[in-house]
PDB file of C-alpha atoms in Angstrom:
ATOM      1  CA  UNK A 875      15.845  24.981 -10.120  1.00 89.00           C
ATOM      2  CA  UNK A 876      18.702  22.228 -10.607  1.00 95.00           C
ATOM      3  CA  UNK A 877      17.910  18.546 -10.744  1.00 96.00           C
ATOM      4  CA  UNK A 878      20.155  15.664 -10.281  1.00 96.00           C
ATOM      5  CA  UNK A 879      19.974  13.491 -13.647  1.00 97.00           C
ATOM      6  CA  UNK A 880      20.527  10.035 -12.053  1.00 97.00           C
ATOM      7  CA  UNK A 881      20.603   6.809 -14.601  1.00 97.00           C
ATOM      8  CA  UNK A 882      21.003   3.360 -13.299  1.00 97.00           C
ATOM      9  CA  UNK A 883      24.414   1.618 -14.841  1.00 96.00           C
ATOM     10  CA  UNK A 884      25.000  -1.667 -12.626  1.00 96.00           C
ATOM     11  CA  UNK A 885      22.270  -3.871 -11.601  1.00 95.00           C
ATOM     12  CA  UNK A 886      21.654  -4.350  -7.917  1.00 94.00           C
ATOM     13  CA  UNK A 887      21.071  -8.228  -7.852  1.00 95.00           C
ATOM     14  CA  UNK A 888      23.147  -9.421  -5.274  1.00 94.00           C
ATOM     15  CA  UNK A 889      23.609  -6.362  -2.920  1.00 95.00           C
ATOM     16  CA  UNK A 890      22.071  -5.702   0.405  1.00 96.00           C
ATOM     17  CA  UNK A 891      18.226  -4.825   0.426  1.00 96.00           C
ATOM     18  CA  UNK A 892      19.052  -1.495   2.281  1.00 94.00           C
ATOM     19  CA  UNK A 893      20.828  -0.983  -1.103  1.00 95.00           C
ATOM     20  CA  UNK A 894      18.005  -2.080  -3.103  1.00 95.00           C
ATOM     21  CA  UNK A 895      15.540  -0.052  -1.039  1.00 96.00           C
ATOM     22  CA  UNK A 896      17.524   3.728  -1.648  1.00 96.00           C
ATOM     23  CA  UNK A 897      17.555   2.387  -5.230  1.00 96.00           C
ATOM     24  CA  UNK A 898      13.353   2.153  -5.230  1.00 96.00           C
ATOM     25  CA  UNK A 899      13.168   5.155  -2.877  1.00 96.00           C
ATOM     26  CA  UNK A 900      14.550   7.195  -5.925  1.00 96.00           C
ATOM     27  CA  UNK A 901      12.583   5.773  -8.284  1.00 96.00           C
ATOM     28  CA  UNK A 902      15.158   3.370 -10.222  1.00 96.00           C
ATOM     29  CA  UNK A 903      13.917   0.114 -11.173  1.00 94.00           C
ATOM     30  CA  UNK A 904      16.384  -1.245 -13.644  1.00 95.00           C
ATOM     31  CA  UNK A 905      19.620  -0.248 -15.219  1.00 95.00           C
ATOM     32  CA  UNK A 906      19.401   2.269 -17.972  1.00 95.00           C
ATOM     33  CA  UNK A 907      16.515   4.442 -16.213  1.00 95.00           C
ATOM     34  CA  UNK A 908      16.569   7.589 -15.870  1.00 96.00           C
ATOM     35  CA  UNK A 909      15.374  10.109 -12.878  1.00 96.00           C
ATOM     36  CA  UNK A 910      15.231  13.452 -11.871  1.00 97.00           C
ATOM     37  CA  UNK A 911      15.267  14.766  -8.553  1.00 97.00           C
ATOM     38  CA  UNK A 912      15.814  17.950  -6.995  1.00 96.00           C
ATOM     39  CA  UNK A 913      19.394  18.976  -6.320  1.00 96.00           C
ATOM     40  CA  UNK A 914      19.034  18.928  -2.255  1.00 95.00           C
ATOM     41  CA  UNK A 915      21.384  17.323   0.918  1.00 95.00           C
ATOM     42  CA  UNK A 916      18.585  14.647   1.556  1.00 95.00           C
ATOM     43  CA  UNK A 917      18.833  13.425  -2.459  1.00 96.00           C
ATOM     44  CA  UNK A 918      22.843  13.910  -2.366  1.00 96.00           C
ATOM     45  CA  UNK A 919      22.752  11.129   0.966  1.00 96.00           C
ATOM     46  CA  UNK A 920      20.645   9.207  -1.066  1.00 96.00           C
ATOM     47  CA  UNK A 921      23.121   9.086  -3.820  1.00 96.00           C
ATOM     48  CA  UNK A 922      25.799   8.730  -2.077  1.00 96.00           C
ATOM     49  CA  UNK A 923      24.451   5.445  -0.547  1.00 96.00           C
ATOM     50  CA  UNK A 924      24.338   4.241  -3.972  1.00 96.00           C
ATOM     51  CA  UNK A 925      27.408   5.832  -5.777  1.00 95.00           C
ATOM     52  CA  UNK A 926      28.709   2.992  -7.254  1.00 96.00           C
ATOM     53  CA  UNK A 927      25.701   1.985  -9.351  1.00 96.00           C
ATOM     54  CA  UNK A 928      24.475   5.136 -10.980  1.00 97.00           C
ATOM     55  CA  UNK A 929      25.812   7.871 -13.366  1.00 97.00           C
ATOM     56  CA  UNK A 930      24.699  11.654 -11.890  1.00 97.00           C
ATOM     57  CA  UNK A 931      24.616  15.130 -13.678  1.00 96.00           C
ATOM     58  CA  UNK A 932      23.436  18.147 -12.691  1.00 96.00           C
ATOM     59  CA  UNK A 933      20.786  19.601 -15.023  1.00 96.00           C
ATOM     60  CA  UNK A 934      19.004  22.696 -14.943  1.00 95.00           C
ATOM     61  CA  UNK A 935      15.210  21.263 -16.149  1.00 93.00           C
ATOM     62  CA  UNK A 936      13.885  17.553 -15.477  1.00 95.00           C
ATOM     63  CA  UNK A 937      12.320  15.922 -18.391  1.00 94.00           C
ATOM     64  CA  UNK A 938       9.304  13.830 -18.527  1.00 94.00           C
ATOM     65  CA  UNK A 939       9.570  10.505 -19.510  1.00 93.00           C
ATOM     66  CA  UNK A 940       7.247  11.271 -22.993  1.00 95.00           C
ATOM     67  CA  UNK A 941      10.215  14.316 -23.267  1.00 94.00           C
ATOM     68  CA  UNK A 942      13.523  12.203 -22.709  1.00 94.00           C
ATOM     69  CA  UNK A 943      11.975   9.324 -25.496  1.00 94.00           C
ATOM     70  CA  UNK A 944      11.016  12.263 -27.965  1.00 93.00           C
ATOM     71  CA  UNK A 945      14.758  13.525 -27.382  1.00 92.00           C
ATOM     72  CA  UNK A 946      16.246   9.263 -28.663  1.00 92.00           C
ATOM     73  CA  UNK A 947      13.878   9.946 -31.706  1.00 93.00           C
ATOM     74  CA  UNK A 948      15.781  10.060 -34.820  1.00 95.00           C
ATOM     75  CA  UNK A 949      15.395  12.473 -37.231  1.00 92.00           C
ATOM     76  CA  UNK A 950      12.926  11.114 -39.363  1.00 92.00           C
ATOM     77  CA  UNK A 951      14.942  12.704 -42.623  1.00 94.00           C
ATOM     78  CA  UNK A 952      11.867  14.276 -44.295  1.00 94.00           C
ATOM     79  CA  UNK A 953       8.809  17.136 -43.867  1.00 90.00           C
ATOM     80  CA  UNK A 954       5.729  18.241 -44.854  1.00 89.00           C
ATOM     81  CA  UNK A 955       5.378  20.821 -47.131  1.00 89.00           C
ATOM     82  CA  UNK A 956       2.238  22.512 -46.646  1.00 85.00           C
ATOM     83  CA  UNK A 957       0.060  24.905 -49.427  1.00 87.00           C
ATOM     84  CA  UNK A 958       1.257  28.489 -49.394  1.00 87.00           C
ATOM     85  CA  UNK A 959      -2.704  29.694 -48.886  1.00 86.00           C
ATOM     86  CA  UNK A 960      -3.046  27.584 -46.042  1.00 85.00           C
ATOM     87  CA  UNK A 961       0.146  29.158 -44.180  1.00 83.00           C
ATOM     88  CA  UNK A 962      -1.304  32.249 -45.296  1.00 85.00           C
ATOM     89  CA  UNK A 963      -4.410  31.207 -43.556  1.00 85.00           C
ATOM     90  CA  UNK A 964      -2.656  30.000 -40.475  1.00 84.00           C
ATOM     91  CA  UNK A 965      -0.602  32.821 -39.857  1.00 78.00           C
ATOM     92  CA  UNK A 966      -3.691  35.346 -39.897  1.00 73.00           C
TER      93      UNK A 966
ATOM     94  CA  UNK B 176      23.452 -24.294 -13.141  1.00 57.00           C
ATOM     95  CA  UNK B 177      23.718 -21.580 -15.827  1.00 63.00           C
ATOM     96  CA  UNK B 178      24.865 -17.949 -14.776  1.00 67.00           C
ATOM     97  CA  UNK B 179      28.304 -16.775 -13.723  1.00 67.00           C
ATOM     98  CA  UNK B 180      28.395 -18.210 -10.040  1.00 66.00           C
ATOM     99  CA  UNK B 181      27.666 -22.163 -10.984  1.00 69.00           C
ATOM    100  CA  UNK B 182      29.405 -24.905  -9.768  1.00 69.00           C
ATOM    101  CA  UNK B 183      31.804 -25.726 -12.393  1.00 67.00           C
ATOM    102  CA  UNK B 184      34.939 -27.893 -12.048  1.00 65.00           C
ATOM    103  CA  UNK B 185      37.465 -24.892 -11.710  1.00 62.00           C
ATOM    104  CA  UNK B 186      35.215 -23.509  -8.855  1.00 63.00           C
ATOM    105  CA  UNK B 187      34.714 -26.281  -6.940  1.00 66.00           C
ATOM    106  CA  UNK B 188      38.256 -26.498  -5.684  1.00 61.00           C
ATOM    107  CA  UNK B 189      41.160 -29.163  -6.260  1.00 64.00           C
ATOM    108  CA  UNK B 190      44.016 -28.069  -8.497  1.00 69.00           C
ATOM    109  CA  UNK B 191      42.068 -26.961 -11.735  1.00 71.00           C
ATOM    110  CA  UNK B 192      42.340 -23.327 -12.158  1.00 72.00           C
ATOM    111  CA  UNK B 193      40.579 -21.417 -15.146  1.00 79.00           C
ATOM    112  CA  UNK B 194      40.817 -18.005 -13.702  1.00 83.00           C
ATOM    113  CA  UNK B 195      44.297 -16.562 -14.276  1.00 87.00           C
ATOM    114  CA  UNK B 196      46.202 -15.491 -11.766  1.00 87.00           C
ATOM    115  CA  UNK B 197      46.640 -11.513 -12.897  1.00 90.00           C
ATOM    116  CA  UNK B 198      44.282  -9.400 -14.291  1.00 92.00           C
ATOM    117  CA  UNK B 199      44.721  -8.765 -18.141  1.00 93.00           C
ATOM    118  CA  UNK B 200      44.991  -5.292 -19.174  1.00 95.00           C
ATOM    119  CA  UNK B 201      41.588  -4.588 -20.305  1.00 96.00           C
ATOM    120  CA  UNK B 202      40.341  -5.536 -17.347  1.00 95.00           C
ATOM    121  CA  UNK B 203      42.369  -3.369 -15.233  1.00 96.00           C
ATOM    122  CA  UNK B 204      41.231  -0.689 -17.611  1.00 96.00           C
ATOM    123  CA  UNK B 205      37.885  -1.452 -16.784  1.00 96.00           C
ATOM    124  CA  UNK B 206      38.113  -1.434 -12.994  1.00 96.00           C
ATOM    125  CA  UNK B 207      39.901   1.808 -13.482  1.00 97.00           C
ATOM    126  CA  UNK B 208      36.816   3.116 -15.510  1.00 96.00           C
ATOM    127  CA  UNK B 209      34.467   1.678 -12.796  1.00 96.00           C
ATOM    128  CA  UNK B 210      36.582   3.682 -10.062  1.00 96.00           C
ATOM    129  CA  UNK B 211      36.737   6.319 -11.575  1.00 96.00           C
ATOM    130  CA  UNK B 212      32.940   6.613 -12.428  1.00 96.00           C
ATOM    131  CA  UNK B 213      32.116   6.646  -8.901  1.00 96.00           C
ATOM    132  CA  UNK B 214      34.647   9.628  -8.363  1.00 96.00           C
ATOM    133  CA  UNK B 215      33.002  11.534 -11.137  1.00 96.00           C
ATOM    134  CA  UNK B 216      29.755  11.194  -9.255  1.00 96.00           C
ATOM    135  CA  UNK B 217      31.533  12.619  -6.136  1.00 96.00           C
ATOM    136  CA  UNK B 218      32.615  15.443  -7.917  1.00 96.00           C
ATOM    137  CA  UNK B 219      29.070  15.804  -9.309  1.00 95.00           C
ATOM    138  CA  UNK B 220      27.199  15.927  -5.780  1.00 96.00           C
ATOM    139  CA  UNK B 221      29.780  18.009  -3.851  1.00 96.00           C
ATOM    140  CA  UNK B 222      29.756  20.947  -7.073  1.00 96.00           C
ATOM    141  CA  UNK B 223      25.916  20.646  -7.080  1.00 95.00           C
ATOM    142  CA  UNK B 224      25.250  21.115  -3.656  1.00 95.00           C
ATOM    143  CA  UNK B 225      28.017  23.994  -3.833  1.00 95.00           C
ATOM    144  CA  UNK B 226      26.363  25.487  -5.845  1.00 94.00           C
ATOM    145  CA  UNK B 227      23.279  26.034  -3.328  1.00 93.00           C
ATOM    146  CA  UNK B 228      25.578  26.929  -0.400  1.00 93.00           C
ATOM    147  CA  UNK B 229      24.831  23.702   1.316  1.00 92.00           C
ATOM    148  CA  UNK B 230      27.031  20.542   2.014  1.00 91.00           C
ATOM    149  CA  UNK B 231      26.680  16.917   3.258  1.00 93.00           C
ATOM    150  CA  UNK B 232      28.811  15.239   5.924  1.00 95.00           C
ATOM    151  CA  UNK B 233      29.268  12.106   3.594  1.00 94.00           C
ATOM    152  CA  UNK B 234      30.455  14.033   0.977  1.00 95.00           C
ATOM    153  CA  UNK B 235      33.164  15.841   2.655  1.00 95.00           C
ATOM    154  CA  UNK B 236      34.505  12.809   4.839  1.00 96.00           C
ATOM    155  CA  UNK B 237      34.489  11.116   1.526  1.00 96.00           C
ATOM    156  CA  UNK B 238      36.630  13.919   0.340  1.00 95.00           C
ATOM    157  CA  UNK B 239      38.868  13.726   3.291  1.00 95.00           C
ATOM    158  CA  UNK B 240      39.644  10.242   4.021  1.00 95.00           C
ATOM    159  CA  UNK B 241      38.754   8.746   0.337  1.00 95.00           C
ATOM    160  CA  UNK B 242      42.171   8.040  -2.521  1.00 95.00           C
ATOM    161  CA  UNK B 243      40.678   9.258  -5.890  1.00 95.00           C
ATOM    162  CA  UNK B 244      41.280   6.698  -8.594  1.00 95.00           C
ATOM    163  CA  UNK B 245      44.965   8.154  -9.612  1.00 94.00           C
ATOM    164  CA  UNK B 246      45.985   8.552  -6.303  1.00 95.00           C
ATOM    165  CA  UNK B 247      45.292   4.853  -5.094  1.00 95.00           C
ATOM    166  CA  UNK B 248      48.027   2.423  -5.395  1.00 95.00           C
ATOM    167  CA  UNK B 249      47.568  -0.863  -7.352  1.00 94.00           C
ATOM    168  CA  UNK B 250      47.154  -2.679  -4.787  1.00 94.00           C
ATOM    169  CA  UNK B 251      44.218  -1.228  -3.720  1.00 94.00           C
ATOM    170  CA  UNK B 252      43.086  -0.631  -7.144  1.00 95.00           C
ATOM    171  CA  UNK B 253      43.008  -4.719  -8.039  1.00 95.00           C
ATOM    172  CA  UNK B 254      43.032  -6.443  -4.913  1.00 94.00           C
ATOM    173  CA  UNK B 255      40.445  -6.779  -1.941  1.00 94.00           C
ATOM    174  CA  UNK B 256      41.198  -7.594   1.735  1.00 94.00           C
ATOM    175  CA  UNK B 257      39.957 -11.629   2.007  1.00 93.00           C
ATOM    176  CA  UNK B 258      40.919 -12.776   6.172  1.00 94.00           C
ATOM    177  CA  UNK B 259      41.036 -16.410   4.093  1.00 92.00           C
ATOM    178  CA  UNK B 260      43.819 -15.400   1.884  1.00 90.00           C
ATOM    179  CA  UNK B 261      47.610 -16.100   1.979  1.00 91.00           C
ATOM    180  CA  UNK B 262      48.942 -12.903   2.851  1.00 92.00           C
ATOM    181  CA  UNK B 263      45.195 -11.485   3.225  1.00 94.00           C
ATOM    182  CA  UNK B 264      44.903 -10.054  -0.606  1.00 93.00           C
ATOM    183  CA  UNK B 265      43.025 -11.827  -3.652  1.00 92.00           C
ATOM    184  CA  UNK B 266      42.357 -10.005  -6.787  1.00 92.00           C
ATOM    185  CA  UNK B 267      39.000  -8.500  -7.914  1.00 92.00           C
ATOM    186  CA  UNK B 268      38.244 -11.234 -10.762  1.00 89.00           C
ATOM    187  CA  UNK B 269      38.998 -14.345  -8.346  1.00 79.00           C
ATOM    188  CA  UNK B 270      35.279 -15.147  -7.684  1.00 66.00           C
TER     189      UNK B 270
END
């Protein structure tokens, strides 16, 4: 099922409140959030009401907010080797 | 009294300007970027919903009556309609 990725780039202080209300209705609070919502006309008026304040992609899964910070993680650089018995151990 | 809309001496009228009368470059560059951003999304919405066989009337009067960012003229690209203005036109940056 596709979802609309929808991030927040320009703040809302200053517009209308009807403007400020589609922004809540979707979820965004402030710039730099992310949402996903499922590609449908209802979301697509809702973005369109807003279209000069967000960034939208079309994705194919949404992501949790635990997911989408584990996917900014850096690679820490190292691992953990662990004792060739207990990966013996493990795998049977 | 902080913030970008405070009442400094430029603002407050008379015949001390601080904001130039054209746009530099990189700020035309940047309200080209902003326009065009909002045509991406557009593009984004109307392939998406496409996709599902489904439309929206916004999206296709958009389509029809909107100028895409290279096919707007300057004019409309850097300057807003103001009824206060000489000649009804100021630029985007003038407050």
């Amino acid at each position: 099922m596709p979802f609309f990725k929808i991030t927040q780039i320009r703040s809302a202080i200053g517009l209308p409140k009807k403007t400020t209300g589609v922004l809540k209705a979707l979820g965004l609070r402030k710039r730099m959030a992310t949402v996903f919502h499922p590609v449908s006309p209802q979301v697509a008026g809702q973005i369109m009401a807003i279209k000069e304040l967000v960034a939208v992609s079309e994705v194919e899964q949404a992501l949790t907010k635990s997911e989408m910070r584990a996917n900014r993680r850096p690679d820490p650089g190292y691992y953990i080797e662990t004792p060739a018995s207990e990966a013996f151990d493990a795998r049977i | 009294m902080f913030g970008p809309f405070r009442a400094t001496s430029p603002l407050s009228g008379g015949l001390l300007w601080k904001i130039p009368f054209r746009l530099s470059a990189p700020q035309k560059a940047r309200q080209r970027k902003r326009l065009r951003a909002v045509d991406t999304v557009i593009a984004t919405i109307d392939t998406a919903l496409r996709k599902q066989g489904s439309s929206l009337k916004e999206v296709e009067r958009w389509k029809a009556e909107m100028p895409r960012e290279e096919e707007m003229r300057p004019k409309d690209k850097y300057t807003v309609f103001d009824r206060k203005e000489k000649r009804y036109r100021k630029g985007i940056h003038s407050e």
